mmCIF file of C-alpha atoms in Angstrom:
data_model
loop_
_atom_site.group_PDB
_atom_site.id
_atom_site.type_symbol
_atom_site.label_atom_id
_atom_site.label_comp_id
_atom_site.label_asym_id
_atom_site.label_seq_id
_atom_site.Cartn_x
_atom_site.Cartn_y
_atom_site.Cartn_z
ATOM 1 C CA MET A 1 16.127 -29.614 -19.508
ATOM 2 C CA THR A 2 16.230 -26.111 -18.110
ATOM 3 C CA ASP A 3 17.345 -22.864 -19.662
ATOM 4 C CA ARG A 4 19.548 -20.228 -18.035
ATOM 5 C CA SER A 5 18.755 -17.582 -20.630
ATOM 6 C CA ASP A 6 16.462 -15.634 -18.286
ATOM 7 C CA ASP A 7 18.673 -15.749 -15.191
ATOM 8 C CA HIS A 8 19.489 -12.048 -15.324
ATOM 9 C CA ASP A 9 16.125 -10.714 -16.466
ATOM 10 C CA HIS A 10 15.550 -8.320 -13.573
ATOM 11 C CA ARG A 11 12.567 -6.006 -13.427
ATOM 12 C CA PHE A 12 14.424 -2.934 -12.152
ATOM 13 C CA SER A 13 13.730 0.762 -12.564
ATOM 14 C CA GLU A 14 16.188 2.539 -14.827
ATOM 15 C CA GLY A 15 16.686 5.219 -12.165
ATOM 16 C CA GLU A 16 15.569 8.034 -14.481
ATOM 17 C CA GLY A 17 13.099 9.630 -12.115
ATOM 18 C CA PHE A 18 9.357 9.956 -12.557
ATOM 19 C CA ASP A 19 7.084 11.730 -14.986
ATOM 20 C CA ASP A 20 5.463 15.090 -14.246
ATOM 21 C CA PRO A 21 1.974 13.729 -13.397
ATOM 22 C CA TYR A 22 3.414 12.403 -10.116
ATOM 23 C CA ASP A 23 5.254 15.528 -9.002
ATOM 24 C CA GLU A 24 2.614 16.561 -6.465
ATOM 25 C CA PHE A 25 2.136 13.086 -5.007
ATOM 26 C CA ASP A 26 3.752 12.788 -1.598
ATOM 27 C CA LEU A 27 3.393 10.255 1.197
ATOM 28 C CA ASP A 28 5.667 12.132 3.601
ATOM 29 C CA PRO A 29 4.382 13.386 6.975
ATOM 30 C CA PRO A 30 3.639 17.154 6.988
ATOM 31 C CA GLU A 31 6.316 18.070 9.519
ATOM 32 C CA LEU A 32 8.921 17.147 6.896
ATOM 33 C CA ASP A 33 7.626 19.489 4.198
ATOM 34 C CA VAL A 34 10.438 21.296 2.356
ATOM 35 C CA ASP A 35 10.214 24.494 0.326
ATOM 36 C CA PRO A 36 10.412 23.260 -3.319
ATOM 37 C CA SER A 37 12.165 26.483 -4.362
ATOM 38 C CA LYS A 38 15.156 25.384 -2.280
ATOM 39 C CA VAL A 39 15.412 21.925 -3.812
ATOM 40 C CA ASP A 40 17.973 21.089 -6.474
ATOM 41 C CA PRO A 41 16.390 18.154 -8.363
ATOM 42 C CA VAL A 42 19.846 16.843 -9.250
ATOM 43 C CA ASP A 43 20.851 16.472 -5.608
ATOM 44 C CA SER A 44 19.285 13.334 -4.142
ATOM 45 C CA ARG A 45 20.392 14.315 -0.614
ATOM 46 C CA ILE A 46 18.906 17.820 -0.604
ATOM 47 C CA ILE A 47 15.828 16.965 1.453
ATOM 48 C CA THR A 48 17.868 15.486 4.273
ATOM 49 C CA ASP A 49 20.317 18.394 4.149
ATOM 50 C CA THR A 50 17.515 20.967 4.229
ATOM 51 C CA LEU A 51 15.923 19.227 7.189
ATOM 52 C CA ASP A 52 19.260 19.316 9.016
ATOM 53 C CA GLU A 53 19.563 23.041 8.322
ATOM 54 C CA GLN A 54 16.116 23.599 9.786
ATOM 55 C CA ASN A 55 17.210 21.737 12.929
ATOM 56 C CA ILE A 56 13.886 19.990 13.340
ATOM 57 C CA PRO A 57 13.837 18.458 16.829
ATOM 58 C CA SER A 58 14.021 14.697 16.597
ATOM 59 C CA ASP A 59 11.131 14.331 19.037
ATOM 60 C CA GLU A 60 8.881 16.004 16.470
ATOM 61 C CA VAL A 61 9.645 13.356 13.852
ATOM 62 C CA ASP A 62 8.320 9.803 14.066
ATOM 63 C CA ALA A 63 11.081 7.651 12.565
ATOM 64 C CA GLY A 64 8.761 4.652 12.528
ATOM 65 C CA GLU A 65 6.281 6.613 10.430
ATOM 66 C CA LEU A 66 9.065 7.573 8.038
ATOM 67 C CA LEU A 67 10.012 3.907 7.737
ATOM 68 C CA ASP A 68 6.405 3.098 6.820
ATOM 69 C CA VAL A 69 6.449 5.902 4.245
ATOM 70 C CA GLY A 70 9.497 4.325 2.649
ATOM 71 C CA LEU A 71 7.860 0.908 2.564
ATOM 72 C CA ASN A 72 4.764 2.422 0.966
ATOM 73 C CA TYR A 73 6.946 3.998 -1.714
ATOM 74 C CA MET A 74 8.572 0.613 -2.303
ATOM 75 C CA GLY A 75 5.129 -0.897 -2.727
ATOM 76 C CA ILE A 76 4.368 1.430 -5.647
ATOM 77 C CA ASN A 77 7.863 1.169 -7.177
ATOM 78 C CA ARG A 78 8.859 4.749 -6.257
ATOM 79 C CA PHE A 79 12.344 3.717 -5.249
ATOM 80 C CA GLU A 80 14.023 7.133 -5.359
ATOM 81 C CA GLN A 81 11.491 8.535 -2.895
ATOM 82 C CA ALA A 82 11.903 5.404 -0.789
ATOM 83 C CA THR A 83 15.656 5.943 -0.431
ATOM 84 C CA ALA A 84 15.058 9.479 0.859
ATOM 85 C CA ALA A 85 12.408 8.317 3.335
ATOM 86 C CA PHE A 86 14.575 5.490 4.647
ATOM 87 C CA GLU A 87 17.597 7.765 5.063
ATOM 88 C CA ARG A 88 15.494 10.247 7.020
ATOM 89 C CA ALA A 89 14.166 7.421 9.170
ATOM 90 C CA ALA A 90 17.709 6.268 9.914
ATOM 91 C CA ARG A 91 18.908 9.779 10.764
ATOM 92 C CA PHE A 92 15.970 10.634 13.009
ATOM 93 C CA ALA A 93 15.766 7.242 14.741
ATOM 94 C CA ASP A 94 16.751 7.281 18.395
ATOM 95 C CA ASP A 95 16.716 3.482 18.472
ATOM 96 C CA ASP A 96 19.575 1.519 16.884
ATOM 97 C CA ARG A 97 17.286 -1.321 15.849
ATOM 98 C CA LEU A 98 15.012 1.034 13.904
ATOM 99 C CA ALA A 99 17.973 2.841 12.345
ATOM 100 C CA GLN A 100 19.471 -0.454 11.219
ATOM 101 C CA GLU A 101 16.170 -1.533 9.704
ATOM 102 C CA ALA A 102 15.973 1.742 7.788
ATOM 103 C CA TRP A 103 19.512 1.359 6.399
ATOM 104 C CA VAL A 104 18.761 -2.198 5.232
ATOM 105 C CA ASN A 105 15.652 -1.063 3.402
ATOM 106 C CA LYS A 106 17.504 1.904 1.920
ATOM 107 C CA GLY A 107 20.001 -0.547 0.472
ATOM 108 C CA VAL A 108 17.202 -2.560 -1.120
ATOM 109 C CA ALA A 109 15.703 0.565 -2.681
ATOM 110 C CA HIS A 110 19.062 1.593 -4.152
ATOM 111 C CA ALA A 111 19.543 -1.868 -5.612
ATOM 112 C CA GLU A 112 16.134 -1.705 -7.285
ATOM 113 C CA LEU A 113 17.478 1.407 -9.019
ATOM 114 C CA GLU A 114 20.639 -0.548 -9.912
ATOM 115 C CA GLU A 115 22.606 1.861 -7.715
ATOM 116 C CA TYR A 116 24.729 -0.928 -6.310
ATOM 117 C CA ASP A 117 27.503 1.242 -4.881
ATOM 118 C CA GLU A 118 24.937 3.131 -2.789
ATOM 119 C CA ALA A 119 23.252 -0.153 -1.846
ATOM 120 C CA ILE A 120 26.566 -1.532 -0.613
ATOM 121 C CA GLY A 121 27.120 1.589 1.477
ATOM 122 C CA ALA A 122 23.665 1.409 3.051
ATOM 123 C CA HIS A 123 24.010 -2.251 4.037
ATOM 124 C CA ARG A 124 27.437 -1.592 5.504
ATOM 125 C CA GLU A 125 25.946 1.271 7.526
ATOM 126 C CA ALA A 126 23.381 -1.206 8.855
ATOM 127 C CA LEU A 127 26.054 -3.724 9.804
ATOM 128 C CA SER A 128 28.175 -1.037 11.466
ATOM 129 C CA ILE A 129 25.351 -0.550 13.966
ATOM 130 C CA ASP A 130 25.231 -4.219 14.983
ATOM 131 C CA ASP A 131 26.573 -7.155 12.992
ATOM 132 C CA GLU A 132 24.871 -9.773 15.174
ATOM 133 C CA SER A 133 21.327 -8.401 15.456
ATOM 134 C CA GLU A 134 18.079 -9.731 14.037
ATOM 135 C CA HIS A 135 18.551 -7.506 10.970
ATOM 136 C CA ALA A 136 22.199 -8.431 10.404
ATOM 137 C CA ALA A 137 21.531 -11.610 8.408
ATOM 138 C CA THR A 138 19.221 -9.689 6.091
ATOM 139 C CA ALA A 139 21.818 -6.953 5.666
ATOM 140 C CA GLU A 140 24.500 -9.540 4.894
ATOM 141 C CA THR A 141 22.513 -11.376 2.206
ATOM 142 C CA ASN A 142 21.404 -8.120 0.573
ATOM 143 C CA LEU A 143 24.979 -6.831 0.723
ATOM 144 C CA ALA A 144 26.104 -10.048 -0.959
ATOM 145 C CA TYR A 145 23.685 -9.484 -3.823
ATOM 146 C CA ALA A 146 24.720 -5.855 -4.294
ATOM 147 C CA LEU A 147 28.396 -6.828 -4.279
ATOM 148 C CA TRP A 148 27.689 -9.553 -6.834
ATOM 149 C CA GLU A 149 26.005 -7.105 -9.172
ATOM 150 C CA PHE A 150 28.880 -4.664 -8.590
ATOM 151 C CA GLY A 151 31.348 -7.305 -9.770
ATOM 152 C CA GLU A 152 32.809 -8.169 -6.357
ATOM 153 C CA THR A 153 31.967 -11.876 -6.568
ATOM 154 C CA ALA A 154 34.464 -13.123 -3.992
ATOM 155 C CA GLN A 155 33.214 -10.648 -1.378
ATOM 156 C CA ALA A 156 29.640 -11.545 -2.285
ATOM 157 C CA LEU A 157 30.229 -15.196 -1.412
ATOM 158 C CA GLU A 158 31.810 -14.230 1.903
ATOM 159 C CA HIS A 159 28.816 -12.140 2.935
ATOM 160 C CA ALA A 160 26.330 -14.761 1.707
ATOM 161 C CA GLU A 161 28.065 -17.266 3.971
ATOM 162 C CA ARG A 162 28.071 -14.784 6.832
ATOM 163 C CA ALA A 163 24.286 -14.368 6.500
ATOM 164 C CA VAL A 164 23.578 -18.036 7.208
ATOM 165 C CA GLU A 165 26.223 -18.129 9.942
ATOM 166 C CA ILE A 166 24.279 -15.413 11.753
ATOM 167 C CA ASP A 167 20.936 -17.154 11.209
ATOM 168 C CA ASP A 168 21.078 -20.751 10.013
ATOM 169 C CA ARG A 169 17.284 -20.786 9.627
ATOM 170 C CA PHE A 170 17.300 -17.894 7.157
ATOM 171 C CA ALA A 171 15.843 -19.556 4.057
ATOM 172 C CA GLU A 172 16.409 -16.601 1.718
ATOM 173 C CA GLY A 173 20.044 -16.484 2.786
ATOM 174 C CA TRP A 174 20.523 -20.156 1.893
ATOM 175 C CA PHE A 175 18.874 -19.629 -1.492
ATOM 176 C CA ASN A 176 21.040 -16.626 -2.324
ATOM 177 C CA ARG A 177 24.179 -18.497 -1.318
ATOM 178 C CA ALA A 178 23.101 -21.426 -3.508
ATOM 179 C CA PHE A 179 22.719 -19.104 -6.483
ATOM 180 C CA PHE A 180 26.143 -17.514 -6.014
ATOM 181 C CA LEU A 181 27.846 -20.889 -5.569
ATOM 182 C CA SER A 182 26.125 -22.275 -8.650
ATOM 183 C CA GLU A 183 27.255 -19.305 -10.719
ATOM 184 C CA ARG A 184 30.829 -20.001 -9.586
ATOM 185 C CA GLY A 185 30.514 -23.651 -10.653
ATOM 186 C CA LEU A 186 30.417 -24.982 -7.077
ATOM 187 C CA SER A 187 27.348 -27.085 -7.742
ATOM 188 C CA GLU A 188 27.630 -29.631 -4.920
ATOM 189 C CA GLU A 189 27.788 -26.893 -2.288
ATOM 190 C CA ALA A 190 24.994 -25.045 -4.089
ATOM 191 C CA LEU A 191 22.757 -28.124 -3.953
ATOM 192 C CA HIS A 192 23.301 -28.426 -0.198
ATOM 193 C CA CYS A 193 22.364 -24.758 0.270
ATOM 194 C CA ILE A 194 19.239 -24.860 -1.862
ATOM 195 C CA ASP A 195 18.064 -28.023 -0.102
ATOM 196 C CA ASN A 196 18.422 -26.140 3.180
ATOM 197 C CA ALA A 197 16.277 -23.308 1.793
ATOM 198 C CA ILE A 198 13.597 -25.789 0.721
ATOM 199 C CA ARG A 199 13.657 -27.582 4.089
ATOM 200 C CA LEU A 200 13.119 -24.213 5.753
ATOM 201 C CA GLY A 201 9.902 -23.692 3.780
ATOM 202 C CA MET A 202 11.095 -21.741 0.750
ATOM 203 C CA ARG A 203 9.494 -23.889 -1.940
ATOM 204 C CA ASN A 204 8.167 -22.278 -5.119
ATOM 205 C CA GLY A 205 8.631 -22.481 -8.873
ATOM 206 C CA LYS A 206 11.694 -20.228 -8.913
ATOM 207 C CA ILE A 207 13.486 -22.191 -6.205
ATOM 208 C CA LEU A 208 12.759 -25.509 -7.883
ATOM 209 C CA GLU A 209 13.947 -24.197 -11.248
ATOM 210 C CA GLU A 210 17.246 -23.195 -9.677
ATOM 211 C CA LYS A 211 17.567 -26.625 -8.069
ATOM 212 C CA ALA A 212 16.901 -28.264 -11.451
ATOM 213 C CA ARG A 213 19.691 -26.198 -13.010
ATOM 214 C CA ILE A 214 22.100 -27.207 -10.263
ATOM 215 C CA LEU A 215 21.194 -30.878 -10.720
ATOM 216 C CA GLU A 216 21.812 -30.539 -14.451
ATOM 217 C CA ASP A 217 25.248 -29.118 -13.749
ATOM 218 C CA LEU A 218 25.932 -32.175 -11.591
ATOM 219 C CA GLY A 219 24.811 -34.507 -14.375
ATOM 220 C CA GLU A 220 21.684 -35.613 -12.502
ATOM 221 C CA TYR A 221 19.507 -35.177 -15.572
ATOM 222 C CA GLU A 222 16.618 -37.458 -14.601
ATOM 223 C CA GLU A 223 16.098 -35.825 -11.210
ATOM 224 C CA ALA A 224 16.571 -32.392 -12.793
ATOM 225 C CA GLU A 225 13.786 -33.152 -15.267
ATOM 226 C CA GLU A 226 11.443 -34.240 -12.472
ATOM 227 C CA ILE A 227 12.148 -31.089 -10.463
ATOM 228 C CA ALA A 228 11.705 -28.891 -13.552
ATOM 229 C CA GLU A 229 8.318 -30.476 -14.242
ATOM 230 C CA GLU A 230 7.248 -29.837 -10.645
ATOM 231 C CA ALA A 231 8.385 -26.216 -11.004
ATOM 232 C CA ASN A 232 6.291 -25.809 -14.161
ATOM 233 C CA GLU A 233 3.245 -27.266 -12.417
ATOM 234 C CA MET A 234 3.678 -24.835 -9.527
ATOM 235 C CA ARG A 235 3.956 -21.917 -11.952
ATOM 236 C CA GLU A 236 0.796 -22.996 -13.761
ATOM 237 C CA ARG A 237 -1.121 -23.238 -10.486
ATOM 238 C CA ALA A 238 0.165 -19.828 -9.408
ATOM 239 C CA GLU A 239 -0.830 -18.329 -12.750
ATOM 240 C CA GLN A 240 -4.312 -19.779 -12.457
ATOM 241 C CA ARG A 241 -4.731 -18.349 -8.946
ATOM 242 C CA VAL A 242 -3.618 -14.894 -10.081
ATOM 243 C CA MET A 243 -5.970 -14.978 -13.061
ATOM 244 C CA GLU A 244 -8.895 -15.950 -10.850
ATOM 245 C CA GLN A 245 -8.087 -13.223 -8.326
ATOM 246 C CA ARG A 246 -7.741 -10.608 -11.051
ATOM 247 C CA GLU A 247 -11.046 -11.599 -12.638
ATOM 248 C CA GLU A 248 -12.766 -11.407 -9.260
ATOM 249 C CA MET A 249 -11.381 -7.923 -8.622
ATOM 250 C CA HIS A 250 -11.677 -6.130 -11.947
ATOM 251 C CA GLY A 251 -11.265 -8.521 -14.862
ATOM 252 C CA GLY A 252 -8.336 -8.763 -17.213
ATOM 253 C CA THR A 253 -5.302 -10.923 -17.767
ATOM 254 C CA PRO A 254 -2.290 -10.707 -15.448
ATOM 255 C CA THR A 255 1.172 -9.959 -16.730
ATOM 256 C CA SER A 256 4.030 -12.411 -16.329
ATOM 257 C CA GLU A 257 5.439 -10.140 -13.601
ATOM 258 C CA GLU A 258 2.254 -10.470 -11.575
ATOM 259 C CA VAL A 259 2.342 -14.241 -11.839
ATOM 260 C CA ASP A 260 5.982 -14.621 -10.879
ATOM 261 C CA ALA A 261 7.168 -11.403 -9.287
ATOM 262 C CA GLY A 262 10.628 -10.904 -7.885
ATOM 263 C CA PRO A 263 14.248 -10.918 -8.977
ATOM 264 C CA GLU A 264 16.267 -14.088 -9.448
ATOM 265 C CA ARG A 265 17.950 -13.573 -6.098
ATOM 266 C CA GLU A 266 15.764 -12.930 -3.103
ATOM 267 C CA TRP A 267 15.797 -9.390 -1.730
ATOM 268 C CA GLU A 268 14.686 -9.108 1.838
ATOM 269 C CA LEU A 269 12.877 -6.014 3.056
ATOM 270 C CA GLU A 270 12.697 -5.565 6.798
#
């Protein structure tokens, strides 16, 4: 049988900032340099405000480059810096599509810091630009997750459903909806959703474990056991691949996070 004890074991930053050795590290383009003497470290919006005061012409700022800066910060788990970069990208973007993409990613960065209220606001900003665009489904499913963590479970289900209405081939959206439905005890609907995610190519150990749990809830113990065994086999193969890659690169044993990275629900960066 499967075990739900680890369902909420998220690998999130505590949002306490970063140690002094990193203070001088900066991925930002030089035209956005700000005088440190003017920065209040308590105010997370000070960089954007200072830039506005300087009235930097938008044609001197590459919003696409700022978006890449934010993604690079995300890649090294510097989520606070990422939120600032994404907000700047959104504010300087002269293209709605790029601005929407920046707001979606800003929401993801806030959620990694467990700043769910800010994440909700960012995803709603994205949807206010265009609620039918290519980024709208991603914004909806990420908004659903942030609302869920914020305790707004009914709204979360509504937005999870909206995500797959916008794009019925959005595998991550189907998986997230399956998780929310399962947590509400709506196991039959959850099974339908997770099967859709699998049919759309989202098949890994985490997905299969969730399906096994749903089958257990439905009393389908034999099938649940088979799926759980397949999930374990996939995890073992993934662990072996990571170990081999790590040994080839620099030796050592991978952590459990390296073998099976990612939160229980699927975030979607743009």
